Structure formats: structure tokens, C-alpha cells
Amino acid sequence: MLEKDLSMLIDQNKVLTEEKKVLATEKEVLTKQNKVLTAEKEVLTKQNKVLTAEKEKFMMMQETEKKQLLQKVETLEYDKQVLTIQLSALSFSMITRKAQFVDRDDV
């Protein structure tokens, strides 16, 4: 009976030893996976920083372009006003000349 119990305990010890080895191997695998995931996280964090910087640069460029376009619109509006004044002056001049010709025809 003692031999049987001893044999059974030895077998259980072997099983537990094997389970311990399996768990140690699983722990190593998980530790390596954790290191890989940590490295991937660091890469993604750096990529995120780069993308954020690029986004800010792009937004600044857009703002600059917007300001330039607004300045062009203002310039075009000013030019339009100048041309309108010149057109009015030309029209007035033409009316004045026409009136002079009409006055001469009356004479």
C-alpha cells in the first residue's frame, strides 16, 4: 500500500513538474509577446507624433494659402472698383464728347 501511494505521488510529481515546465515556457512566450507589443506601441507612438506634426504643418500651410487667397480677393475687389471708376470716367467722357458734337451740329 505504501509503495502504491509512493508510486502515485512520484507520478503526480512528474506530472506537476511537466506542468511547471509548460507554464514556464508559456510565461517566456507571453513575456516575448509583451516585448514585441511594447516595441510596436513605441513605433506607433512615434508614427503618431510624426503624423501630428505633419497635420499641424499642413494646417499652417492651409492657413497661409487661405490668407493669400483672401488677399488676392481683396486686391481683385480693389481692381474692380478702380476699373468701375475708370469705366464711369470713360462713359462720362464719351457723353461729354457726344454732347460737344451735338452742340456743334446745332451751330
Short mmCIF file of C-alpha atoms in Angstrom, two decimals:
data_model
loop_
_atom_site.label_atom_id
_atom_site.label_comp_id
_atom_site.label_asym_id
_atom_site.label_seq_id
_atom_site.Cartn_x
_atom_site.Cartn_y
_atom_site.Cartn_z
CA MET A 1 0.00 0.00 0.00
CA LEU A 2 2.77 2.46 0.85
CA GLU A 3 4.58 1.52 -2.34
CA LYS A 4 1.44 2.20 -4.32
CA ASP A 5 0.96 5.57 -2.61
CA LEU A 6 4.60 6.42 -3.13
CA SER A 7 4.38 5.46 -6.80
CA MET A 8 1.28 7.56 -7.21
CA LEU A 9 2.96 10.55 -5.54
CA ILE A 10 6.02 10.13 -7.79
CA ASP A 11 3.75 10.09 -10.86
CA GLN A 12 1.89 13.18 -9.64
CA ASN A 13 5.23 14.90 -9.02
CA LYS A 14 6.30 14.10 -12.62
CA VAL A 15 3.03 15.49 -13.97
CA LEU A 16 3.33 18.62 -11.85
CA THR A 17 6.96 19.05 -12.93
CA GLU A 18 5.92 18.82 -16.59
CA GLU A 19 3.08 21.28 -16.00
CA LYS A 20 5.56 23.63 -14.33
CA LYS A 21 7.83 23.41 -17.41
CA VAL A 22 4.87 24.11 -19.71
CA LEU A 23 3.83 27.10 -17.62
CA ALA A 24 7.41 28.41 -17.60
CA THR A 25 7.50 28.10 -21.41
CA GLU A 26 4.15 29.86 -21.72
CA LYS A 27 5.44 32.63 -19.45
CA GLU A 28 8.51 33.07 -21.70
CA VAL A 29 6.27 33.23 -24.77
CA LEU A 30 3.99 35.79 -23.13
CA THR A 31 6.99 37.84 -21.98
CA LYS A 32 8.38 37.91 -25.53
CA GLN A 33 4.96 38.81 -26.93
CA ASN A 34 4.73 41.62 -24.38
CA LYS A 35 8.14 42.94 -25.50
CA VAL A 36 7.02 42.83 -29.14
CA LEU A 37 3.76 44.62 -28.33
CA THR A 38 5.65 47.24 -26.31
CA ALA A 39 8.02 47.84 -29.25
CA GLU A 40 5.06 48.07 -31.65
CA LYS A 41 3.41 50.56 -29.29
CA GLU A 42 6.57 52.69 -29.28
CA VAL A 43 6.67 52.63 -33.09
CA LEU A 44 3.00 53.62 -33.31
CA THR A 45 3.53 56.39 -30.77
CA LYS A 46 6.42 57.79 -32.84
CA GLN A 47 4.38 57.48 -36.04
CA ASN A 48 1.53 59.31 -34.32
CA LYS A 49 3.88 62.13 -33.33
CA VAL A 50 5.14 62.40 -36.91
CA LEU A 51 1.62 62.40 -38.31
CA THR A 52 0.53 65.01 -35.78
CA ALA A 53 3.46 67.23 -36.77
CA GLU A 54 2.65 66.75 -40.47
CA LYS A 55 -1.00 67.59 -39.79
CA GLU A 56 -0.02 70.79 -37.98
CA LYS A 57 2.33 71.72 -40.83
CA PHE A 58 -0.42 71.07 -43.38
CA MET A 59 -2.92 73.13 -41.39
CA MET A 60 -0.43 76.01 -41.18
CA MET A 61 0.14 75.79 -44.93
CA GLN A 62 -3.63 75.81 -45.49
CA GLU A 63 -3.99 78.86 -43.27
CA THR A 64 -1.22 80.62 -45.19
CA GLU A 65 -2.85 79.74 -48.51
CA LYS A 66 -6.20 80.94 -47.20
CA LYS A 67 -4.69 84.28 -46.19
CA GLN A 68 -3.04 84.59 -49.60
CA LEU A 69 -6.31 83.85 -51.37
CA LEU A 70 -8.17 86.38 -49.23
CA GLN A 71 -5.51 88.96 -50.05
CA LYS A 72 -5.92 88.17 -53.76
CA VAL A 73 -9.69 88.57 -53.45
CA GLU A 74 -9.23 91.94 -51.75
CA THR A 75 -6.82 93.02 -54.49
CA LEU A 76 -9.26 91.91 -57.18
CA GLU A 77 -12.11 93.77 -55.47
CA TYR A 78 -9.96 96.91 -55.32
CA ASP A 79 -9.01 96.47 -59.00
CA LYS A 80 -12.71 96.05 -59.84
CA GLN A 81 -13.52 99.31 -58.06
CA VAL A 82 -10.73 101.10 -59.94
CA LEU A 83 -11.94 99.70 -63.26
CA THR A 84 -15.51 100.69 -62.44
CA ILE A 85 -14.38 104.25 -61.72
CA GLN A 86 -12.32 104.31 -64.93
CA LEU A 87 -15.30 102.96 -66.89
CA SER A 88 -17.54 105.64 -65.38
CA ALA A 89 -15.00 108.31 -66.26
CA LEU A 90 -14.74 106.95 -69.80
CA SER A 91 -18.52 106.86 -70.13
CA PHE A 92 -18.74 110.43 -68.85
CA SER A 93 -16.02 111.48 -71.28
CA MET A 94 -17.86 109.82 -74.17
CA ILE A 95 -21.13 111.50 -73.17
CA THR A 96 -19.33 114.86 -72.94
CA ARG A 97 -17.76 114.41 -76.39
CA LYS A 98 -21.08 113.31 -77.85
CA ALA A 99 -22.68 116.38 -76.33
CA GLN A 100 -19.96 118.55 -77.89
CA PHE A 101 -20.66 117.02 -81.30
CA VAL A 102 -24.38 117.53 -80.84
CA ASP A 103 -23.75 121.18 -79.87
CA ARG A 104 -21.61 121.69 -83.00
CA ASP A 105 -24.28 120.20 -85.18
CA ASP A 106 -26.72 122.76 -83.78
CA VAL A 107 -24.48 125.63 -84.75
#
